[in-house]
XYZ file of C-alpha atoms in Angstrom:
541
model
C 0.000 0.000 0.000
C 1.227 3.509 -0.943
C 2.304 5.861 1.737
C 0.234 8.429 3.557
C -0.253 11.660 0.699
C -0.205 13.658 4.428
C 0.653 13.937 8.166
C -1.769 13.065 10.862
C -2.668 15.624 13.617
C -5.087 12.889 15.620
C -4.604 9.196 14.495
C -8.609 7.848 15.526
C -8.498 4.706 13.262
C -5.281 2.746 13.004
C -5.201 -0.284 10.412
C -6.177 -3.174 11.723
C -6.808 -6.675 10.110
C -10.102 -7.534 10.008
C -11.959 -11.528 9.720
C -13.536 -10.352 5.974
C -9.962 -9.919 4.172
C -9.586 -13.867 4.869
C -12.847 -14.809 4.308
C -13.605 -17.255 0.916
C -16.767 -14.892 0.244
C -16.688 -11.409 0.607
C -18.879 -9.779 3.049
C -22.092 -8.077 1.954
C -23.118 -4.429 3.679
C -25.971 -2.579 3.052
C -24.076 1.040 3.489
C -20.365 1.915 2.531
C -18.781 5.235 2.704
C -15.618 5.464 1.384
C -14.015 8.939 3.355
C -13.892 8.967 7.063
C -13.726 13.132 6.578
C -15.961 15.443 8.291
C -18.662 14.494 5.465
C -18.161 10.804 5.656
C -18.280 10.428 9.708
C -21.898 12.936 9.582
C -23.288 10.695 7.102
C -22.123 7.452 9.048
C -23.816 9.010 12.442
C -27.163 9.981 10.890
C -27.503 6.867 9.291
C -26.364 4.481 12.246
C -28.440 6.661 14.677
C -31.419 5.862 12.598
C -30.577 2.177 12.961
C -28.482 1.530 9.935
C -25.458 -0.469 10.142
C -22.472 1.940 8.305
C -19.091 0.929 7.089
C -16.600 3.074 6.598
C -13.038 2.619 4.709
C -10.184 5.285 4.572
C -7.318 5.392 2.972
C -5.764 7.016 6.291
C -5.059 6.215 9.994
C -6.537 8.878 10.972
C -7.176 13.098 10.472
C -4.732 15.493 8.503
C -3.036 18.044 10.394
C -3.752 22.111 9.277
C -6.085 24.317 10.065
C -8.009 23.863 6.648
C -11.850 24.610 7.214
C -12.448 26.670 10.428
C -15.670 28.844 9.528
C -18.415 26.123 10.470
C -22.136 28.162 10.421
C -24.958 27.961 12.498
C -26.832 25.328 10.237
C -23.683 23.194 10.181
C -23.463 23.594 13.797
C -27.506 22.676 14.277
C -26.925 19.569 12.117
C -24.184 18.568 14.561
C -26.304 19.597 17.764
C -28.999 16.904 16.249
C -26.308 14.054 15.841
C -25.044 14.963 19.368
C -21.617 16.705 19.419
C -22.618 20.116 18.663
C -22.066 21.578 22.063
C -18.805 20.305 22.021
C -17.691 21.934 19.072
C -19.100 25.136 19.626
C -17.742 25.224 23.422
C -13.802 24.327 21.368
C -14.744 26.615 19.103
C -14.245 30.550 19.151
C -17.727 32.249 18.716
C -17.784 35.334 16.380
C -20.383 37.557 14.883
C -18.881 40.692 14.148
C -17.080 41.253 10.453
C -15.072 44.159 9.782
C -13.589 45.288 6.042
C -10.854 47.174 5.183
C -9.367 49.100 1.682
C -6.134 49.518 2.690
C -5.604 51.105 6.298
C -9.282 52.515 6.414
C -12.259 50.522 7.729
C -15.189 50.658 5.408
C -17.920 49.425 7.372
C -18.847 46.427 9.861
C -21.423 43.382 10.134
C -23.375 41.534 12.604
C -23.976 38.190 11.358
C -26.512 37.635 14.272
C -28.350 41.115 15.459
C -31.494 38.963 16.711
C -31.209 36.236 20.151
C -33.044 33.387 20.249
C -30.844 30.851 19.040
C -29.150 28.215 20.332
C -26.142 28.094 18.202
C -23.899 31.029 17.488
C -24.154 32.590 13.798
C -20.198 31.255 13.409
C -17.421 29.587 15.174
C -13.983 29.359 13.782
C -12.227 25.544 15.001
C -9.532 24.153 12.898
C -11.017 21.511 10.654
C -9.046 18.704 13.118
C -10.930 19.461 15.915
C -14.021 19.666 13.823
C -13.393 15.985 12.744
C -12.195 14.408 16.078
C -15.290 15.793 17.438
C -17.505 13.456 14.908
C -15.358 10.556 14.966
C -15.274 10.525 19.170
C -19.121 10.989 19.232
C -19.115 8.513 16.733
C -16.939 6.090 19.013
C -19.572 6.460 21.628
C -22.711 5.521 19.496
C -20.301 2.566 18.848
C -19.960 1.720 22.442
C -23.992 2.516 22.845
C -24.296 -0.200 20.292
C -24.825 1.220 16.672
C -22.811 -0.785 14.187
C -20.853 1.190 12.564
C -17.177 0.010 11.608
C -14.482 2.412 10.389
C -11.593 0.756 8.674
C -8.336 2.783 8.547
C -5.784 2.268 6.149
C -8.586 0.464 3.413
C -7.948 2.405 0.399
C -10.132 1.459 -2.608
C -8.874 0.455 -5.180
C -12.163 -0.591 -7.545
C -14.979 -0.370 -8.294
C -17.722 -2.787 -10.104
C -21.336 -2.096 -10.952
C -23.551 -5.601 -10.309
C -26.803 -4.681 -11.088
C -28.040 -4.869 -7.381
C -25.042 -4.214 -5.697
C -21.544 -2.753 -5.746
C -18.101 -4.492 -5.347
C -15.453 -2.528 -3.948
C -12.140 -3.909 -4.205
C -9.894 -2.605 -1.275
C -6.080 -2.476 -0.442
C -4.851 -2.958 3.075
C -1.096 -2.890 4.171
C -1.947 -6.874 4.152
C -3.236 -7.172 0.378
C -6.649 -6.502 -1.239
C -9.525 -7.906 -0.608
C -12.790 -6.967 -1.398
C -16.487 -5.626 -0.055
C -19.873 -5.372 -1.304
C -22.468 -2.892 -0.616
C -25.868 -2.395 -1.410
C -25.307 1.583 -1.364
C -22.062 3.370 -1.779
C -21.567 6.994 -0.446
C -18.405 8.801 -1.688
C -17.238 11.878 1.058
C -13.565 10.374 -0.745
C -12.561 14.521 -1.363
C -11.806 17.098 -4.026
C -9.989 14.744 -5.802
C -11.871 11.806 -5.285
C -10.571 7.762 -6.657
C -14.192 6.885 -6.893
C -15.383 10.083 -9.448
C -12.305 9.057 -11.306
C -12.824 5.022 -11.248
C -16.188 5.920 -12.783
C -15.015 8.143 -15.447
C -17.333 11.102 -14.265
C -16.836 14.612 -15.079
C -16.069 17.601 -12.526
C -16.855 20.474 -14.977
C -16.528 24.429 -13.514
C -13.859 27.325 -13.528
C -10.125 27.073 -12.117
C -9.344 30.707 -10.339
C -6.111 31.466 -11.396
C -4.942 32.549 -8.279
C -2.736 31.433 -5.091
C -3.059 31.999 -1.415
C -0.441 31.604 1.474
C -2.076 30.384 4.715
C -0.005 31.175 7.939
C -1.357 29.129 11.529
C 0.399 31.901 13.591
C 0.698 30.888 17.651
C 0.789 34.196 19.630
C -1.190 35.608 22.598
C -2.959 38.975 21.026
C -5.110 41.929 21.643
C -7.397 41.461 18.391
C -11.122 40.994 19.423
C -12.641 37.677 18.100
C -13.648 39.376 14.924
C -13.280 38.433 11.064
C -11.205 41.454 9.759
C -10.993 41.335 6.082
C -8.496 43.753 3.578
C -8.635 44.541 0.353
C -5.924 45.882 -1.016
C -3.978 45.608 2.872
C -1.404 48.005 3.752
C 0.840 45.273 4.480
C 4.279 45.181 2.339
C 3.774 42.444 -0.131
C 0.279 41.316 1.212
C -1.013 40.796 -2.287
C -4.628 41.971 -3.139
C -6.453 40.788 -0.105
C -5.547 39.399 3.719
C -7.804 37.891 5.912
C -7.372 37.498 9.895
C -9.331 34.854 12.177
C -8.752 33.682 15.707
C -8.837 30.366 16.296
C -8.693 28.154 19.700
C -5.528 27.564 21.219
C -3.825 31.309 20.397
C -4.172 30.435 17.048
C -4.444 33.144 14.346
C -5.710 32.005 10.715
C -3.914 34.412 8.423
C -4.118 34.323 4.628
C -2.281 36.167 2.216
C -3.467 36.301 -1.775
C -0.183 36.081 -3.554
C -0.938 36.244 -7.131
C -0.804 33.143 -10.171
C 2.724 33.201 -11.469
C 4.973 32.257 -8.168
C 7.822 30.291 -7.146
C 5.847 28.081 -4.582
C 9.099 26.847 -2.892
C 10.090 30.170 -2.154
C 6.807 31.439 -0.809
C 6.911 28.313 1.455
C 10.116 29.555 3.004
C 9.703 30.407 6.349
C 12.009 33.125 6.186
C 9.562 35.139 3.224
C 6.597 33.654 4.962
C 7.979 35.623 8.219
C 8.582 38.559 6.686
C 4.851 38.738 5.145
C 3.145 38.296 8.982
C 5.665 40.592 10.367
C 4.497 43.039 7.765
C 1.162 42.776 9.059
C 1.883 42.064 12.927
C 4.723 44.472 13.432
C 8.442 43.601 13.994
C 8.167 43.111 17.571
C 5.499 40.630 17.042
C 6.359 37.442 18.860
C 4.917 34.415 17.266
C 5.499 31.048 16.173
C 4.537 29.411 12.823
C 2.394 26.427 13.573
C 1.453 25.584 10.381
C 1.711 27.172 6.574
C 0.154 26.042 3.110
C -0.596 27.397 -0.216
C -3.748 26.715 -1.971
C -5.345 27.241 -5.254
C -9.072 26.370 -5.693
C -11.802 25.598 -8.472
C -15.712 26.581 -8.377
C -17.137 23.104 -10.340
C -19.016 20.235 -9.548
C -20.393 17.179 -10.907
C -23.417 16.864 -13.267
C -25.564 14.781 -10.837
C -24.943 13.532 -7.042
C -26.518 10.190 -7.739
C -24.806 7.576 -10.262
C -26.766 4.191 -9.458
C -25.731 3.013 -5.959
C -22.956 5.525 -5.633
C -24.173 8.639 -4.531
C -21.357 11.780 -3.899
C -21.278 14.079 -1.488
C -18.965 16.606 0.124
C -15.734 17.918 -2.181
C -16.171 14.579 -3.891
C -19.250 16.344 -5.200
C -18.622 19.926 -5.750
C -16.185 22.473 -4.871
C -15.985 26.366 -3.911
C -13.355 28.983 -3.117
C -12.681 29.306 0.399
C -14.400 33.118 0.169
C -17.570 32.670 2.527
C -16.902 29.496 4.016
C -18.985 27.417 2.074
C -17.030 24.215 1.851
C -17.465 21.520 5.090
C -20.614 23.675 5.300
C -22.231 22.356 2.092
C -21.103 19.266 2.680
C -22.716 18.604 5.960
C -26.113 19.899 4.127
C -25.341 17.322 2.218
C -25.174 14.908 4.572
C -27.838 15.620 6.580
C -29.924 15.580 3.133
C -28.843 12.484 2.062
C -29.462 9.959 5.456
C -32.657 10.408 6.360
C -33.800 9.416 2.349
C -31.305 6.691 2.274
C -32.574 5.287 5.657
C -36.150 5.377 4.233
C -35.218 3.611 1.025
C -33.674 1.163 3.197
C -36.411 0.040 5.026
C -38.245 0.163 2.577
C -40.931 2.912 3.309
C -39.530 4.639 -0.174
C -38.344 3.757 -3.252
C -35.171 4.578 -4.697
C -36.157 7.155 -6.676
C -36.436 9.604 -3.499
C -31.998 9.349 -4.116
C -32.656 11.400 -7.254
C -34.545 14.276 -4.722
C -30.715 14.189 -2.779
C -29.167 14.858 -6.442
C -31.728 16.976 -7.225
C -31.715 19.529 -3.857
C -27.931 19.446 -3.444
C -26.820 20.437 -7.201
C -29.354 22.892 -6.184
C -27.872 23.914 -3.176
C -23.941 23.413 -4.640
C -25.094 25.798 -7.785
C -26.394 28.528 -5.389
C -22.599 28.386 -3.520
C -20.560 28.572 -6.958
C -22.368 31.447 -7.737
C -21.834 33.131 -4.645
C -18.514 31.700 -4.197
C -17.215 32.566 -7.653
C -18.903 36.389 -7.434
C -16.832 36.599 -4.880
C -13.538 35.947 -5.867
C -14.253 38.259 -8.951
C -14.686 40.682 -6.353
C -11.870 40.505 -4.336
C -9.655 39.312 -7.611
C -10.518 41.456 -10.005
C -8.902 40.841 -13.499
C -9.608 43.835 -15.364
C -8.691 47.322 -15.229
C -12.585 48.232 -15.234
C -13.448 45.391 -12.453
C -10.729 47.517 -10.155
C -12.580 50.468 -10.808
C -15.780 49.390 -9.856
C -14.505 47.552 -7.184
C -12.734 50.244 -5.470
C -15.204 52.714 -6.238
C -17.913 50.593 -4.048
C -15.573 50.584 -1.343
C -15.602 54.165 -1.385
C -18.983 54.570 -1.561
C -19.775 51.619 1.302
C -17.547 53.657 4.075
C -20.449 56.171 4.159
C -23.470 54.972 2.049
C -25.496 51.937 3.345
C -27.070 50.949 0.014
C -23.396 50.416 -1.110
C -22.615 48.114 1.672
C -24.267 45.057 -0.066
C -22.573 45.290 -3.366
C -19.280 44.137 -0.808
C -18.503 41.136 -1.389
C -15.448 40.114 0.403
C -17.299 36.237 0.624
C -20.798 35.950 1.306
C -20.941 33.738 4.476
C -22.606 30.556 4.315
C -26.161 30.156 4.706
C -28.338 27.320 4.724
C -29.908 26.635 0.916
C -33.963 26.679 0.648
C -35.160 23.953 -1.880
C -37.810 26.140 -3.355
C -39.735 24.952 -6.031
C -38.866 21.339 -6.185
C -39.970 18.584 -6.293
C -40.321 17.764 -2.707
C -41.133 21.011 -1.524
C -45.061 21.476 -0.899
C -47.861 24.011 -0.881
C -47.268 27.474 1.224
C -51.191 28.014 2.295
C -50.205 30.331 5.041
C -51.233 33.751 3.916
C -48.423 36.387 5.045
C -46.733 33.783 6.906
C -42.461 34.618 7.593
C -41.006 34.169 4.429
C -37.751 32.336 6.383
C -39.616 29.719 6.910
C -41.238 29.127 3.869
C -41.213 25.407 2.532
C -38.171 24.572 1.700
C -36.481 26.550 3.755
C -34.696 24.971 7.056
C -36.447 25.519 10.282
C -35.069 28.560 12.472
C -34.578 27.389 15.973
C -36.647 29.641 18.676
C -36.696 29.493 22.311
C -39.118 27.503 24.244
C -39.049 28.029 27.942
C -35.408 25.822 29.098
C -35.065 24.942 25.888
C -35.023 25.641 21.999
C -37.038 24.392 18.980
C -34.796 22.512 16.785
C -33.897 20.188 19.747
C -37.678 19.655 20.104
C -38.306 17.813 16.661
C -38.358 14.629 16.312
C -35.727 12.093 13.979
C -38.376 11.783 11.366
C -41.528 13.727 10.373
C -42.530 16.247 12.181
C -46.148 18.390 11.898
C -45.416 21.219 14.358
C -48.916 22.819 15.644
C -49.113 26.514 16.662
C -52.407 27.627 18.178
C -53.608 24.668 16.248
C -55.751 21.655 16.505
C -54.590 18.162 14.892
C -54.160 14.394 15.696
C -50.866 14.123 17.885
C -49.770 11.142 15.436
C -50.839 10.274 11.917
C -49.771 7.300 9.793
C -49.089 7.152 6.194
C -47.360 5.026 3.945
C -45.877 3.173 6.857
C -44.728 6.084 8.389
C -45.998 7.768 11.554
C -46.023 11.526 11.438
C -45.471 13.197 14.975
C -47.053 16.133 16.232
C -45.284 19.235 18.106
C -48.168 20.886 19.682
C -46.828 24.489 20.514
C -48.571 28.026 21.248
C -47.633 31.155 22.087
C -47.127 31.161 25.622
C -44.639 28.457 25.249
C -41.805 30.871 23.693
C -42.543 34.752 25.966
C -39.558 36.261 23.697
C -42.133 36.263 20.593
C -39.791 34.803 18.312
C -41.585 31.946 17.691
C -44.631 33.685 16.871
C -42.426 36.355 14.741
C -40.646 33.136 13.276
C -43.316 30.994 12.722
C -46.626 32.975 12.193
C -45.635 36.291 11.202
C -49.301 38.172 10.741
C -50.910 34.677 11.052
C -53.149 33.292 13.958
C -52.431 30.090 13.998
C -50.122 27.278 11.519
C -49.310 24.033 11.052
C -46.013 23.027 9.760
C -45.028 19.504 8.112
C -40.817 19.349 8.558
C -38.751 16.571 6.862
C -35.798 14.409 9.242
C -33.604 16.957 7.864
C -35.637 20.046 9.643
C -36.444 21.345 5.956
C -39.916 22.583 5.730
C -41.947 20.078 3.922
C -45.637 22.741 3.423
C -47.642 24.769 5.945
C -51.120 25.932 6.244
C -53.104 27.671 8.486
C -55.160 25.104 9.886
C -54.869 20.798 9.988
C -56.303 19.378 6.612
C -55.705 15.536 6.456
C -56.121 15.254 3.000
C -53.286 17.951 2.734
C -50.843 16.607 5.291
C -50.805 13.056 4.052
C -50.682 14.143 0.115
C -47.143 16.510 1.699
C -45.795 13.282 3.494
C -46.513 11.532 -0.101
C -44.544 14.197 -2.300
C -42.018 14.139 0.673
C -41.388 10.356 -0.515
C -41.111 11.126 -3.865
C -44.628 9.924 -4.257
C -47.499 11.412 -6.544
């Protein structure tokens, strides 16, 4: 087996030799993921806490060291809370909601990510993409311990792959020799560059930004508040374009540096020039020590479809952003959290497979809404002609003292959760002048109620949430039981459930998916209506 392509900061899943690789017949599984990322490991603990045995093979022992992804969002951080490590991230994590941009040594203008309370999860926290992962792969360790079958194998790189009509053989290569697994399903979280996308001759179409950026991990104790402070054009000596400065845990500072297309990428790695760039924005007297440095370029493209038989792709396997707006690991857990709960239904079979092309569907959606957003703003912050400079620049003028400038910014839109409107799962909206956030499609907003908050309230699968409204507390259709949330107004004092959730209305009833995505709403309980929304749900007519 080749060696590792990187080093390990946390090694979770050490090879060890397992009773299929000398078995005559291979073993059979009904879920594999091949990618034991921060993609792969969600997936794995949606599925096995719905009762679904998961393995899981990795070319690795383990998690790559570097800070990587460390903007994870509120909905990424709400899909964790639901499979049961949120609060540890976010109490690792640094919590930020305050942005401030720069042109040069001026400050244009700040941002509040999260003006309104009510929420149980912070609008940001910046963690270092390790941490991130160990935090899914120990929670996952103690579902394993609880009894859920899942099995990660470390060090089981795949090698192959065959279509068999009605399953998939995956051959794999251990440190002892290949062997080989079946699976029913196969999930790929296998990365940007992903073995499986390439075994299967698939395309990864989009745009290459022709562009490099230095990242510097920078270990000092610091005055800076806990802020996102973004430059364009920095005042820094040979700072590039654009700079970007994060805390992290630890005394960690995230610093990134745009350095331009044509360089000599051994000499920008040198820590003598990458020293002389932070001390150019740090001061001389600075006292620091490089933790960890990298240069990256990045792509906006992703595949054509998510689903390709029994291998469905999710994660970087599946698409790809720039790094502007942290809408990477973000996407991908939407992914994930997408992708389960359908999966798990198919399973058991209370759907047919069909509902797999709704995951495809929703998440080219949601991956096509990020490349746009993603690649508007690198042209912002890049610009490549002398015209896009002087628009750009003359915005920033404007934005330091006009407000209806301020949005034409765009030093990376931050990541927010995609709303699957007007497809095909997404129902009727009968709630006249109901909030337009949580319109179907859209992903519930948490809320408080009393000691504790909304989103922890719902239920692992379907969910009709009553407010001020009559209805049965449990309905069953198509093998499935719907379970009711009866709420009212009294139950949240704050208002923000009725400002959330009813807007002008008096009353509403709410069908949500597994994945907290609203399903339809109406004013009032209509059977008729509620079981024909479970039944387009399904991917039923």
């Amino acid at each position: 087996m080749t060696a590792s392509r990187y080093r390990l900061a946390f090694e979770l899943y050490p090879y060890e030799k397992v009773a299929a690789q000398d078995m005559p017949a291979p073993d059979r599984h009904p879920i594999v993921i091949v990618g034991a990322g921060p993609i792969g490991a969600a997936t794995a603990l949606d599925l096995a806490q719905r009762g679904q045995p998961v393995l899981v093979l990795d070319d690795h022992g383990g998690i790559g060291e570097g800070s990587r992804a460390i903007c994870f969002s509120q909905r990424c951080l709400e899909i964790a809370d639901r499979l049961g490590c949120g609060e540890a991230l976010v109490e690792k994590g640094v919590v930020w909601n305050l942005g401030k941009v720069f042109h040069g040594e001026d400050q244009v203008f700040e941002f509040n990510l999260q003006p309104e309370e009510g929420h149980k999860n912070p609008a940001f926290i910046n963690l270092q993409q390790p941490y991130f992962e160990k935090a899914l792969i120990d929670h996952l360790r103690l579902e394993q311990a609880n009894g859920a079958k899942i099995e990660i194998r470390g060090k089981n790189r795949v090698t192959a792959l065959e279509d068999r009509g009605d399953h998939m053989a995956l051959t794999v290569e251990t440190p002892d020799g290949p062997y080989e697994v079946l699976a029913d399903w196969v999930i790929a979280c296998d990365g940007a560059r992903s073995p499986l996308r390439d075994m299967m001759g698939l395309g990864f179409e989009g745009r290459v930004f022709e562009d490099n950026f230095l990242i510097a991990d920078v270990k000092m104790t610091a005055d800076f508040p806990t802020e996102r402070w973004f430059w364009f054009e920095p005042p820094f000596k040979d700072s590039g374009q654009s700079a970007l400065l994060h805390k992290q845990p630890d005394d960690i500072w995230r610093i990134d540096f745009q350095l331009g297309w044509d360089i000599d990428r051994d000499k920008e790695l040198d820590e003598t020039n990458i020293r002389a760039r932070v001390d150019a924005m740090l001061g001389p007297d600075a006292q620091y020590e490089l933790e960890w440095t990298s240069i990256y370029t990045f792509q906006c493209r992703r595949m054509d479809q998510f689903r390709h038989g029994r291998v469905m792709f999710a994660g970087d396997a599946a698409h790809q952003v720039s790094p502007f707006g942290a809408r990477g690991a973000n996407s991908g857990m939407q992914d994930a959290e997408n992708l389960a709960w359908k999966l798990d239904l198919v399973l058991r079979g209370l759907a047919g497979p069909a509902l797999l092309d709704s995951y495809s569907e929703e998440r080219v959606f949601g991956a096509d809404e990020n490349i746009l957003n993603s690649s508007r703003a690198t042209d912002f912050i890049t610009p490549k002609s002398e015209i896009s400079v002087i628009f750009r620049n003359a915005v920033l003028a404007l934005a330091r003292d006009h407000g209806f400038a301020r949005p034409l910014v765009n030093s990376g839109r931050l990541s927010v959760p995609c709303t699957y409107d007007g497809l095909s799962l997404t129902g009727e909206d009968a709630l006249k002048n109901g909030p337009e956030r949580t319109r179907p499609g859209a992903p519930c907003v948490d809320a408080p109620l009393g000691d504790g908050f909304l989103l922890n309230a719902l239920g692992a699968g379907f969910t009709l949430l009553t407010i001020n409204a009559e209805a049965p507390d449990e309905i069953a259709e198509a093998g499935l039981a719907i379970t009711r949330l009866a709420l009212t107004g009294a139950d949240d004092p704050t208002g923000a459930l009725i400002q959330r959730y009813l807007g002008k209305a008096d009353s509403a009833v709410y069908l949500i998916r597994p994945d907290q995505h609203v399903t339809a709403r109406w004013p009032a309980y209509d059977e008729a209506k509620t079981r024909n929304a479970l039944c387009r749900a399904l991917g039923q007519e």
